[in-house]
PDB file of C-alpha atoms in Angstrom:
ATOM      1  CA  MET A   1     151.012 110.934 120.227  1.00  0.00           C
ATOM      2  CA  ASP A   2     148.945 110.983 123.080  1.00  0.00           C
ATOM      3  CA  ALA A   3     148.719 108.685 126.130  1.00  0.00           C
ATOM      4  CA  LYS A   4     146.794 106.221 125.102  1.00  0.00           C
ATOM      5  CA  GLU A   5     148.272 106.400 121.079  1.00  0.00           C
ATOM      6  CA  GLN A   6     151.711 105.327 123.440  1.00  0.00           C
ATOM      7  CA  ALA A   7     150.651 102.863 125.358  1.00  0.00           C
ATOM      8  CA  LYS A   8     149.040 101.020 122.260  1.00  0.00           C
ATOM      9  CA  GLN A   9     152.215 101.147 120.494  1.00  0.00           C
ATOM     10  CA  ARG A  10     154.087  99.909 123.209  1.00  0.00           C
ATOM     11  CA  LEU A  11     151.359  96.655 123.455  1.00  0.00           C
ATOM     12  CA  THR A  12     151.275  96.107 119.638  1.00  0.00           C
ATOM     13  CA  GLU A  13     155.344  96.372 119.595  1.00  0.00           C
ATOM     14  CA  ARG A  14     156.850  93.305 118.093  1.00  0.00           C
ATOM     15  CA  ASN A  15     158.976  91.238 120.493  1.00  0.00           C
ATOM     16  CA  PHE A  16     161.573  89.783 117.813  1.00  0.00           C
ATOM     17  CA  PRO A  17     162.945  91.664 114.600  1.00  0.00           C
ATOM     18  CA  SER A  18     161.790  91.192 111.445  1.00  0.00           C
ATOM     19  CA  ALA A  19     163.418  89.156 109.097  1.00  0.00           C
ATOM     20  CA  GLU A  20     163.806  92.432 106.612  1.00  0.00           C
ATOM     21  CA  GLN A  21     165.003  94.921 109.949  1.00  0.00           C
ATOM     22  CA  GLU A  22     167.391  91.079 110.478  1.00  0.00           C
ATOM     23  CA  ALA A  23     168.479  91.441 106.252  1.00  0.00           C
ATOM     24  CA  SER A  24     169.239  94.892 106.827  1.00  0.00           C
ATOM     25  CA  ILE A  25     171.428  94.333 109.936  1.00  0.00           C
ATOM     26  CA  ALA A  26     173.758  91.519 108.585  1.00  0.00           C
ATOM     27  CA  ALA A  27     174.034  92.432 104.737  1.00  0.00           C
ATOM     28  CA  PRO A  28     176.604  95.248 105.299  1.00  0.00           C
ATOM     29  CA  LEU A  29     177.956  92.481 108.272  1.00  0.00           C
ATOM     30  CA  ALA A  30     178.383  89.371 106.441  1.00  0.00           C
ATOM     31  CA  ALA A  31     180.577  91.979 103.254  1.00  0.00           C
ATOM     32  CA  ARG A  32     182.866  93.018 106.119  1.00  0.00           C
ATOM     33  CA  HIS A  33     183.587  89.384 106.913  1.00  0.00           C
ATOM     34  CA  ARG A  34     185.744  87.280 106.206  1.00  0.00           C
ATOM     35  CA  TYR A  35     183.300  84.600 105.727  1.00  0.00           C
ATOM     36  CA  ALA A  36     182.183  86.523 102.947  1.00  0.00           C
ATOM     37  CA  ARG A  37     182.645  84.734  99.984  1.00  0.00           C
ATOM     38  CA  PRO A  38     181.148  82.258  97.051  1.00  0.00           C
ATOM     39  CA  GLY A  39     179.498  79.673  98.422  1.00  0.00           C
ATOM     40  CA  SER A  40     179.987  80.394 102.396  1.00  0.00           C
ATOM     41  CA  SER A  41     177.753  78.936 104.942  1.00  0.00           C
ATOM     42  CA  TYR A  42     177.756  82.394 105.945  1.00  0.00           C
ATOM     43  CA  ARG A  43     174.849  83.709 104.971  1.00  0.00           C
ATOM     44  CA  LEU A  44     171.005  84.209 106.121  1.00  0.00           C
ATOM     45  CA  ALA A  45     169.450  81.277 104.580  1.00  0.00           C
ATOM     46  CA  PHE A  46     166.343  83.130 103.294  1.00  0.00           C
ATOM     47  CA  THR A  47     168.806  86.130 101.544  1.00  0.00           C
ATOM     48  CA  ASP A  48     171.254  82.584 100.193  1.00  0.00           C
ATOM     49  CA  THR A  49     170.485  82.763  96.494  1.00  0.00           C
ATOM     50  CA  GLU A  50     172.993  80.065  96.106  1.00  0.00           C
ATOM     51  CA  PHE A  51     171.266  78.207  99.021  1.00  0.00           C
ATOM     52  CA  LEU A  52     167.391  78.602  97.724  1.00  0.00           C
ATOM     53  CA  LEU A  53     168.442  77.029  94.504  1.00  0.00           C
ATOM     54  CA  ARG A  54     169.632  73.712  95.293  1.00  0.00           C
ATOM     55  CA  GLU A  55     167.543  71.088  94.067  1.00  0.00           C
ATOM     56  CA  GLU A  56     166.596  69.979  97.526  1.00  0.00           C
ATOM     57  CA  LEU A  57     164.785  73.575  97.733  1.00  0.00           C
ATOM     58  CA  ARG A  58     162.128  72.626  95.015  1.00  0.00           C
ATOM     59  CA  PRO A  59     159.432  72.232  97.155  1.00  0.00           C
ATOM     60  CA  VAL A  60     159.909  76.030  99.073  1.00  0.00           C
ATOM     61  CA  ARG A  61     160.979  77.382  95.646  1.00  0.00           C
ATOM     62  CA  MET A  62     157.275  76.469  94.510  1.00  0.00           C
ATOM     63  CA  GLN A  63     155.632  77.340  97.485  1.00  0.00           C
ATOM     64  CA  LEU A  64     157.273  80.544  97.409  1.00  0.00           C
ATOM     65  CA  GLU A  65     155.401  80.825  93.215  1.00  0.00           C
ATOM     66  CA  LEU A  66     152.532  80.222  94.485  1.00  0.00           C
ATOM     67  CA  LEU A  67     152.510  82.331  97.692  1.00  0.00           C
ATOM     68  CA  LYS A  68     153.839  85.096  95.707  1.00  0.00           C
ATOM     69  CA  PRO A  69     151.316  86.241  92.819  1.00  0.00           C
ATOM     70  CA  GLU A  70     148.888  85.505  95.602  1.00  0.00           C
ATOM     71  CA  LEU A  71     149.559  87.138  97.735  1.00  0.00           C
ATOM     72  CA  ILE A  72     149.648  90.428  95.684  1.00  0.00           C
ATOM     73  CA  GLN A  73     146.542  89.495  94.189  1.00  0.00           C
ATOM     74  CA  GLN A  74     144.905  89.506  97.693  1.00  0.00           C
ATOM     75  CA  GLU A  75     146.221  92.675  97.987  1.00  0.00           C
ATOM     76  CA  HIS A  76     144.669  94.341  95.123  1.00  0.00           C
ATOM     77  CA  GLY A  77     141.773  93.228  95.984  1.00  0.00           C
ATOM     78  CA  ILE A  78     141.327  90.602  92.862  1.00  0.00           C
ATOM     79  CA  GLU A  79     138.914  88.126  92.925  1.00  0.00           C
ATOM     80  CA  SER A  80     137.300  87.455  89.168  1.00  0.00           C
ATOM     81  CA  THR A  81     139.574  87.319  86.561  1.00  0.00           C
ATOM     82  CA  VAL A  82     138.823  86.341  82.994  1.00  0.00           C
ATOM     83  CA  VAL A  83     141.653  84.371  81.233  1.00  0.00           C
ATOM     84  CA  LEU A  84     143.015  85.203  77.781  1.00  0.00           C
ATOM     85  CA  TYR A  85     144.764  81.955  76.310  1.00  0.00           C
ATOM     86  CA  GLY A  86     145.871  81.971  72.372  1.00  0.00           C
ATOM     87  CA  SER A  87     148.699  82.445  70.676  1.00  0.00           C
ATOM     88  CA  ALA A  88     152.030  84.947  70.805  1.00  0.00           C
ATOM     89  CA  ARG A  89     152.928  85.625  66.993  1.00  0.00           C
ATOM     90  CA  ILE A  90     149.439  86.669  66.134  1.00  0.00           C
ATOM     91  CA  LYS A  91     150.542  90.798  65.118  1.00  0.00           C
ATOM     92  CA  PRO A  92     148.902  93.745  65.645  1.00  0.00           C
ATOM     93  CA  PRO A  93     146.275  94.597  61.848  1.00  0.00           C
ATOM     94  CA  GLU A  94     148.550  97.880  61.949  1.00  0.00           C
ATOM     95  CA  GLU A  95     151.985  95.547  61.766  1.00  0.00           C
ATOM     96  CA  ALA A  96     150.239  92.852  60.096  1.00  0.00           C
ATOM     97  CA  ALA A  97     149.193  94.878  57.323  1.00  0.00           C
ATOM     98  CA  ALA A  98     153.189  96.393  57.108  1.00  0.00           C
ATOM     99  CA  LEU A  99     153.930  92.788  56.716  1.00  0.00           C
ATOM    100  CA  LEU A 100     152.111  92.202  53.579  1.00  0.00           C
ATOM    101  CA  GLU A 101     153.114  95.828  52.141  1.00  0.00           C
ATOM    102  CA  ALA A 102     156.497  94.862  52.174  1.00  0.00           C
ATOM    103  CA  ALA A 103     156.096  91.114  50.579  1.00  0.00           C
ATOM    104  CA  HIS A 104     153.819  92.413  47.743  1.00  0.00           C
ATOM    105  CA  ALA A 105     157.245  95.631  47.264  1.00  0.00           C
ATOM    106  CA  ALA A 106     159.511  92.367  47.767  1.00  0.00           C
ATOM    107  CA  GLY A 107     156.863  90.447  45.292  1.00  0.00           C
ATOM    108  CA  ASP A 108     158.170  87.356  46.789  1.00  0.00           C
ATOM    109  CA  ALA A 109     155.244  84.834  46.182  1.00  0.00           C
ATOM    110  CA  ALA A 110     155.517  82.754  49.404  1.00  0.00           C
ATOM    111  CA  GLN A 111     155.818  85.280  51.571  1.00  0.00           C
ATOM    112  CA  ILE A 112     152.626  87.080  49.923  1.00  0.00           C
ATOM    113  CA  ARG A 113     150.461  84.638  51.169  1.00  0.00           C
ATOM    114  CA  ARG A 114     152.671  84.040  54.609  1.00  0.00           C
ATOM    115  CA  ALA A 115     151.701  87.869  55.177  1.00  0.00           C
ATOM    116  CA  GLU A 116     148.127  87.601  53.982  1.00  0.00           C
ATOM    117  CA  THR A 117     147.572  84.454  55.880  1.00  0.00           C
ATOM    118  CA  ALA A 118     148.941  87.128  59.267  1.00  0.00           C
ATOM    119  CA  LEU A 119     146.803  89.456  58.107  1.00  0.00           C
ATOM    120  CA  GLU A 120     143.333  87.914  58.318  1.00  0.00           C
ATOM    121  CA  MET A 121     144.685  85.741  61.633  1.00  0.00           C
ATOM    122  CA  SER A 122     145.641  89.778  62.929  1.00  0.00           C
ATOM    123  CA  ALA A 123     141.361  89.547  63.463  1.00  0.00           C
ATOM    124  CA  TYR A 124     141.308  87.614  66.357  1.00  0.00           C
ATOM    125  CA  TYR A 125     144.318  90.427  67.848  1.00  0.00           C
ATOM    126  CA  ALA A 126     141.596  93.274  67.671  1.00  0.00           C
ATOM    127  CA  GLU A 127     138.911  91.198  68.644  1.00  0.00           C
ATOM    128  CA  ALA A 128     140.917  90.248  71.892  1.00  0.00           C
ATOM    129  CA  ARG A 129     141.340  93.320  72.264  1.00  0.00           C
ATOM    130  CA  ARG A 130     138.049  94.926  72.055  1.00  0.00           C
ATOM    131  CA  PHE A 131     136.537  92.195  74.896  1.00  0.00           C
ATOM    132  CA  ALA A 132     139.116  92.455  77.204  1.00  0.00           C
ATOM    133  CA  ALA A 133     137.880  96.052  76.492  1.00  0.00           C
ATOM    134  CA  ILE A 134     134.486  95.376  77.588  1.00  0.00           C
ATOM    135  CA  VAL A 135     134.904  93.091  80.343  1.00  0.00           C
ATOM    136  CA  THR A 136     136.986  95.131  81.833  1.00  0.00           C
ATOM    137  CA  GLU A 137     134.616  98.529  81.443  1.00  0.00           C
ATOM    138  CA  ARG A 138     131.525  96.712  82.091  1.00  0.00           C
ATOM    139  CA  SER A 139     132.840  94.724  85.104  1.00  0.00           C
ATOM    140  CA  ARG A 140     132.363  97.993  86.985  1.00  0.00           C
ATOM    141  CA  ALA A 141     129.437  98.306  87.476  1.00  0.00           C
ATOM    142  CA  HIS A 142     129.384  95.661  89.004  1.00  0.00           C
ATOM    143  CA  ALA A 143     130.532  94.923  92.590  1.00  0.00           C
ATOM    144  CA  THR A 144     133.022  92.256  91.720  1.00  0.00           C
ATOM    145  CA  PRO A 145     135.239  94.068  88.910  1.00  0.00           C
ATOM    146  CA  ILE A 146     137.226  91.353  86.454  1.00  0.00           C
ATOM    147  CA  TYR A 147     140.391  91.550  85.711  1.00  0.00           C
ATOM    148  CA  VAL A 148     141.826  90.688  82.262  1.00  0.00           C
ATOM    149  CA  VAL A 149     144.359  87.728  83.256  1.00  0.00           C
ATOM    150  CA  THR A 150     147.091  86.763  80.236  1.00  0.00           C
ATOM    151  CA  GLY A 151     150.449  84.183  79.570  1.00  0.00           C
ATOM    152  CA  GLY A 152     151.986  87.906  79.801  1.00  0.00           C
ATOM    153  CA  GLY A 153     153.682  87.382  75.731  1.00  0.00           C
ATOM    154  CA  PRO A 154     153.138  89.242  73.176  1.00  0.00           C
ATOM    155  CA  GLY A 155     150.451  88.161  70.906  1.00  0.00           C
ATOM    156  CA  ILE A 156     146.934  87.256  71.768  1.00  0.00           C
ATOM    157  CA  MET A 157     147.988  88.102  75.704  1.00  0.00           C
ATOM    158  CA  GLU A 158     149.720  91.445  74.622  1.00  0.00           C
ATOM    159  CA  ALA A 159     145.808  92.367  73.143  1.00  0.00           C
ATOM    160  CA  GLY A 160     144.250  91.150  76.251  1.00  0.00           C
ATOM    161  CA  ASN A 161     146.569  93.550  78.784  1.00  0.00           C
ATOM    162  CA  ARG A 162     146.440  95.930  76.236  1.00  0.00           C
ATOM    163  CA  GLY A 163     142.463  96.369  76.157  1.00  0.00           C
ATOM    164  CA  ALA A 164     142.706  96.230  79.535  1.00  0.00           C
ATOM    165  CA  HIS A 165     144.187  99.056  79.852  1.00  0.00           C
ATOM    166  CA  ASP A 166     143.133 100.680  76.737  1.00  0.00           C
ATOM    167  CA  VAL A 167     139.691 101.507  79.627  1.00  0.00           C
ATOM    168  CA  GLY A 168     142.477 102.442  82.166  1.00  0.00           C
ATOM    169  CA  GLY A 169     141.408  99.114  83.510  1.00  0.00           C
ATOM    170  CA  LYS A 170     144.235  96.851  85.488  1.00  0.00           C
ATOM    171  CA  SER A 171     144.772  93.616  84.175  1.00  0.00           C
ATOM    172  CA  ILE A 172     147.390  90.905  84.926  1.00  0.00           C
ATOM    173  CA  GLY A 173     150.488  89.149  83.441  1.00  0.00           C
ATOM    174  CA  LEU A 174     152.006  85.619  84.272  1.00  0.00           C
ATOM    175  CA  ASN A 175     154.752  85.909  82.145  1.00  0.00           C
ATOM    176  CA  ILE A 176     157.033  81.912  82.316  1.00  0.00           C
ATOM    177  CA  VAL A 177     160.911  82.002  81.731  1.00  0.00           C
ATOM    178  CA  LEU A 178     161.535  80.557  78.600  1.00  0.00           C
ATOM    179  CA  PRO A 179     165.351  79.477  76.579  1.00  0.00           C
ATOM    180  CA  HIS A 180     164.552  81.686  74.192  1.00  0.00           C
ATOM    181  CA  GLU A 181     163.933  85.438  74.745  1.00  0.00           C
ATOM    182  CA  GLN A 182     160.974  86.896  76.186  1.00  0.00           C
ATOM    183  CA  ALA A 183     159.764  89.272  77.581  1.00  0.00           C
ATOM    184  CA  PRO A 184     156.397  91.109  79.364  1.00  0.00           C
ATOM    185  CA  ASN A 185     154.296  93.352  76.689  1.00  0.00           C
ATOM    186  CA  ALA A 186     154.364  96.698  77.457  1.00  0.00           C
ATOM    187  CA  TYR A 187     150.323  97.195  78.679  1.00  0.00           C
ATOM    188  CA  ILE A 188     150.194  94.784  81.687  1.00  0.00           C
ATOM    189  CA  THR A 189     149.508  96.602  85.073  1.00  0.00           C
ATOM    190  CA  PRO A 190     153.202  96.773  86.439  1.00  0.00           C
ATOM    191  CA  GLU A 191     152.313  95.870  90.105  1.00  0.00           C
ATOM    192  CA  LEU A 192     150.350  92.513  88.220  1.00  0.00           C
ATOM    193  CA  CYS A 193     152.801  91.451  85.882  1.00  0.00           C
ATOM    194  CA  PHE A 194     154.232  88.195  87.746  1.00  0.00           C
ATOM    195  CA  GLN A 195     157.261  85.883  86.836  1.00  0.00           C
ATOM    196  CA  PHE A 196     157.903  81.773  86.420  1.00  0.00           C
ATOM    197  CA  HIS A 197     159.818  79.081  86.461  1.00  0.00           C
ATOM    198  CA  TYR A 198     157.193  76.294  87.205  1.00  0.00           C
ATOM    199  CA  PHE A 199     154.118  75.668  83.765  1.00  0.00           C
ATOM    200  CA  ALA A 200     152.383  73.614  86.657  1.00  0.00           C
ATOM    201  CA  LEU A 201     151.910  76.448  89.310  1.00  0.00           C
ATOM    202  CA  ARG A 202     151.803  79.482  86.305  1.00  0.00           C
ATOM    203  CA  LYS A 203     148.477  77.290  85.030  1.00  0.00           C
ATOM    204  CA  MET A 204     147.436  77.246  88.683  1.00  0.00           C
ATOM    205  CA  HIS A 205     147.018  80.293  88.732  1.00  0.00           C
ATOM    206  CA  PHE A 206     145.313  81.240  85.844  1.00  0.00           C
ATOM    207  CA  VAL A 207     141.989  79.160  86.848  1.00  0.00           C
ATOM    208  CA  MET A 208     141.962  80.108  90.457  1.00  0.00           C
ATOM    209  CA  ARG A 209     139.872  83.289  90.420  1.00  0.00           C
ATOM    210  CA  SER A 210     138.758  82.296  87.148  1.00  0.00           C
ATOM    211  CA  ILE A 211     134.733  83.192  85.814  1.00  0.00           C
ATOM    212  CA  ALA A 212     135.259  82.565  82.292  1.00  0.00           C
ATOM    213  CA  LEU A 213     138.583  81.357  80.173  1.00  0.00           C
ATOM    214  CA  VAL A 214     138.599  82.184  76.963  1.00  0.00           C
ATOM    215  CA  CYS A 215     140.619  80.371  73.640  1.00  0.00           C
ATOM    216  CA  PHE A 216     141.388  82.048  70.950  1.00  0.00           C
ATOM    217  CA  PRO A 217     143.691  80.668  67.358  1.00  0.00           C
ATOM    218  CA  GLY A 218     147.224  78.729  68.853  1.00  0.00           C
ATOM    219  CA  GLY A 219     148.988  76.369  69.125  1.00  0.00           C
ATOM    220  CA  PHE A 220     150.432  74.119  71.995  1.00  0.00           C
ATOM    221  CA  GLY A 221     150.946  76.271  74.439  1.00  0.00           C
ATOM    222  CA  THR A 222     146.608  77.054  73.972  1.00  0.00           C
ATOM    223  CA  LEU A 223     146.204  73.639  73.175  1.00  0.00           C
ATOM    224  CA  ASP A 224     147.783  72.630  76.114  1.00  0.00           C
ATOM    225  CA  GLU A 225     146.330  75.528  78.251  1.00  0.00           C
ATOM    226  CA  LEU A 226     142.470  74.773  77.101  1.00  0.00           C
ATOM    227  CA  PHE A 227     143.102  70.669  76.793  1.00  0.00           C
ATOM    228  CA  GLU A 228     143.897  70.610  81.037  1.00  0.00           C
ATOM    229  CA  THR A 229     140.788  73.336  82.054  1.00  0.00           C
ATOM    230  CA  LEU A 230     138.791  70.944  80.361  1.00  0.00           C
ATOM    231  CA  THR A 231     139.698  67.582  82.234  1.00  0.00           C
ATOM    232  CA  LEU A 232     139.470  69.976  85.415  1.00  0.00           C
ATOM    233  CA  ILE A 233     136.249  70.873  84.506  1.00  0.00           C
ATOM    234  CA  GLN A 234     134.973  66.921  82.813  1.00  0.00           C
ATOM    235  CA  ASN A 235     136.469  65.433  85.782  1.00  0.00           C
ATOM    236  CA  ARG A 236     135.140  68.124  88.424  1.00  0.00           C
ATOM    237  CA  LYS A 237     137.965  68.510  90.200  1.00  0.00           C
ATOM    238  CA  SER A 238     136.998  72.471  89.150  1.00  0.00           C
ATOM    239  CA  ARG A 239     133.598  73.862  89.165  1.00  0.00           C
ATOM    240  CA  ALA A 240     132.213  74.603  85.477  1.00  0.00           C
ATOM    241  CA  ARG A 241     132.284  77.645  84.117  1.00  0.00           C
ATOM    242  CA  PRO A 242     132.160  79.260  80.601  1.00  0.00           C
ATOM    243  CA  VAL A 243     135.032  78.093  77.929  1.00  0.00           C
ATOM    244  CA  LEU A 244     134.758  79.894  74.482  1.00  0.00           C
ATOM    245  CA  LEU A 245     136.552  79.260  71.597  1.00  0.00           C
ATOM    246  CA  PHE A 246     136.938  82.397  69.529  1.00  0.00           C
ATOM    247  CA  GLY A 247     136.167  81.666  65.973  1.00  0.00           C
ATOM    248  CA  GLN A 248     134.596  78.261  65.278  1.00  0.00           C
ATOM    249  CA  ARG A 249     136.063  77.804  61.597  1.00  0.00           C
ATOM    250  CA  PHE A 250     139.455  77.468  62.807  1.00  0.00           C
ATOM    251  CA  TRP A 251     139.019  75.602  66.220  1.00  0.00           C
ATOM    252  CA  ARG A 252     136.832  73.100  64.181  1.00  0.00           C
ATOM    253  CA  LYS A 253     139.504  72.423  61.566  1.00  0.00           C
ATOM    254  CA  LEU A 254     141.819  71.828  64.573  1.00  0.00           C
ATOM    255  CA  PHE A 255     139.963  69.134  66.037  1.00  0.00           C
ATOM    256  CA  ASP A 256     136.783  67.064  65.976  1.00  0.00           C
ATOM    257  CA  LEU A 257     134.819  66.401  69.316  1.00  0.00           C
ATOM    258  CA  ASP A 258     131.645  64.827  67.125  1.00  0.00           C
ATOM    259  CA  HIS A 259     133.880  62.088  66.314  1.00  0.00           C
ATOM    260  CA  LEU A 260     135.663  61.803  69.621  1.00  0.00           C
ATOM    261  CA  VAL A 261     131.747  61.311  71.016  1.00  0.00           C
ATOM    262  CA  ASP A 262     131.163  59.066  67.926  1.00  0.00           C
ATOM    263  CA  THR A 263     134.785  57.403  68.772  1.00  0.00           C
ATOM    264  CA  GLY A 264     134.009  57.134  72.666  1.00  0.00           C
ATOM    265  CA  MET A 265     136.478  58.858  73.623  1.00  0.00           C
ATOM    266  CA  ILE A 266     134.315  61.268  75.339  1.00  0.00           C
ATOM    267  CA  ALA A 267     130.793  61.629  76.489  1.00  0.00           C
ATOM    268  CA  PRO A 268     127.477  63.316  74.327  1.00  0.00           C
ATOM    269  CA  GLN A 269     127.748  65.440  77.724  1.00  0.00           C
ATOM    270  CA  ASP A 270     131.174  66.781  77.342  1.00  0.00           C
ATOM    271  CA  LEU A 271     130.364  68.424  73.358  1.00  0.00           C
ATOM    272  CA  HIS A 272     128.655  71.433  76.395  1.00  0.00           C
ATOM    273  CA  LEU A 273     132.276  72.369  77.928  1.00  0.00           C
ATOM    274  CA  VAL A 274     133.064  74.462  75.269  1.00  0.00           C
ATOM    275  CA  ARG A 275     131.332  76.976  73.679  1.00  0.00           C
ATOM    276  CA  PHE A 276     132.247  78.856  70.102  1.00  0.00           C
ATOM    277  CA  VAL A 277     132.535  82.643  69.526  1.00  0.00           C
ATOM    278  CA  GLU A 278     132.379  85.068  67.043  1.00  0.00           C
ATOM    279  CA  SER A 279     132.648  88.534  68.371  1.00  0.00           C
ATOM    280  CA  ALA A 280     133.432  90.067  72.008  1.00  0.00           C
ATOM    281  CA  GLU A 281     130.411  90.963  71.971  1.00  0.00           C
ATOM    282  CA  GLU A 282     129.127  87.626  71.381  1.00  0.00           C
ATOM    283  CA  ALA A 283     131.259  86.506  73.769  1.00  0.00           C
ATOM    284  CA  TRP A 284     130.543  88.796  76.829  1.00  0.00           C
ATOM    285  CA  GLU A 285     127.045  88.140  76.220  1.00  0.00           C
ATOM    286  CA  VAL A 286     127.359  84.153  77.209  1.00  0.00           C
ATOM    287  CA  LEU A 287     129.007  85.219  80.322  1.00  0.00           C
ATOM    288  CA  ALA A 288     126.283  87.918  80.825  1.00  0.00           C
ATOM    289  CA  SER A 289     123.999  85.013  80.475  1.00  0.00           C
ATOM    290  CA  HIS A 290     125.616  81.930  82.426  1.00  0.00           C
ATOM    291  CA  TYR A 291     126.100  84.639  85.607  1.00  0.00           C
ATOM    292  CA  GLY A 292     123.272  86.886  84.940  1.00  0.00           C
ATOM    293  CA  PHE A 293     124.793  89.991  85.584  1.00  0.00           C
ATOM    294  CA  ASP A 294     126.168  88.787  89.165  1.00  0.00           C
ATOM    295  CA  LEU A 295     129.559  88.189  88.637  1.00  0.00           C
ATOM    296  CA  PRO A 296     130.409  86.109  91.669  1.00  0.00           C
ATOM    297  CA  PRO A 297     133.981  86.438  93.519  1.00  0.00           C
ATOM    298  CA  THR A 298     135.514  82.961  93.513  1.00  0.00           C
ATOM    299  CA  GLN A 299     137.006  83.803  97.067  1.00  0.00           C
ATOM    300  CA  THR A 300     135.118  83.154 100.283  1.00  0.00           C
ATOM    301  CA  GLY A 301     138.135  83.873 102.333  1.00  0.00           C
ATOM    302  CA  GLU A 302     141.847  84.958 102.681  1.00  0.00           C
ATOM    303  CA  PHE A 303     143.287  82.288 100.412  1.00  0.00           C
ATOM    304  CA  ALA A 304     142.232  80.806  97.054  1.00  0.00           C
ATOM    305  CA  ASP A 305     139.697  78.205  97.671  1.00  0.00           C
ATOM    306  CA  ASP A 306     141.103  76.561  94.505  1.00  0.00           C
ATOM    307  CA  ILE A 307     144.520  75.515  96.229  1.00  0.00           C
TER     308      ILE A 307
END
């Protein structure tokens, strides 16, 4: 190191030890101290899990859950995403086919009907996987790549992460702690696999960077995410963007948007907030047409504008 570099180092040295340095010093001392016991107030506040989990610290925990995924995505240069919503129960085609074969072998009529339905629905898994691969691969031609983001679980979520993985791309998983055992799928980019306690903050991260929201058939969770997004767009709390519903037959049977217009529950123009698509290629063409292949980032500064 020459004299100029040494001078620069002296000028930029920290005036105080970092929190990380202090924590590494304090930890072994605390372990030997007579006050080092459960419930002790001696531990540093930011390393004291018992303190951070107090009811009064909820605002701090919410801030941390907002900041952690935000800062990490910034570090990875992630500016634009496509969100894939859909059921955790939809199986890969090969798994659904094996279930049907087993049902036929068992000769159980009810089991056969369920397995036939599972095989039919598995087509959506294949289409979600294909769509995620297309988004990941074709967006590389643009200045701003698009990253697939899912809820990080099985079913359609797995298909989305898997499609990006198929073409060597990164993808994001926003997992949530649930009472029943739930683990992230195997195809999420490890450094972009997040875990949430608060549903509200998880849903906020879904929409903050999204240029489109793509819904495959799903249950209550999918509907919750879909209708919250539509409400935000309808009320202009969030910018308008494509909201695509895969499988018109499924969605038309689930809810009747025309009935909502006829009864005055929504305005006629609200029908244009969603669009039905049937294939991965069709969904991509909608995005290409909407953005003219000039796919914009949703960030203009150091922190997501939607916060």
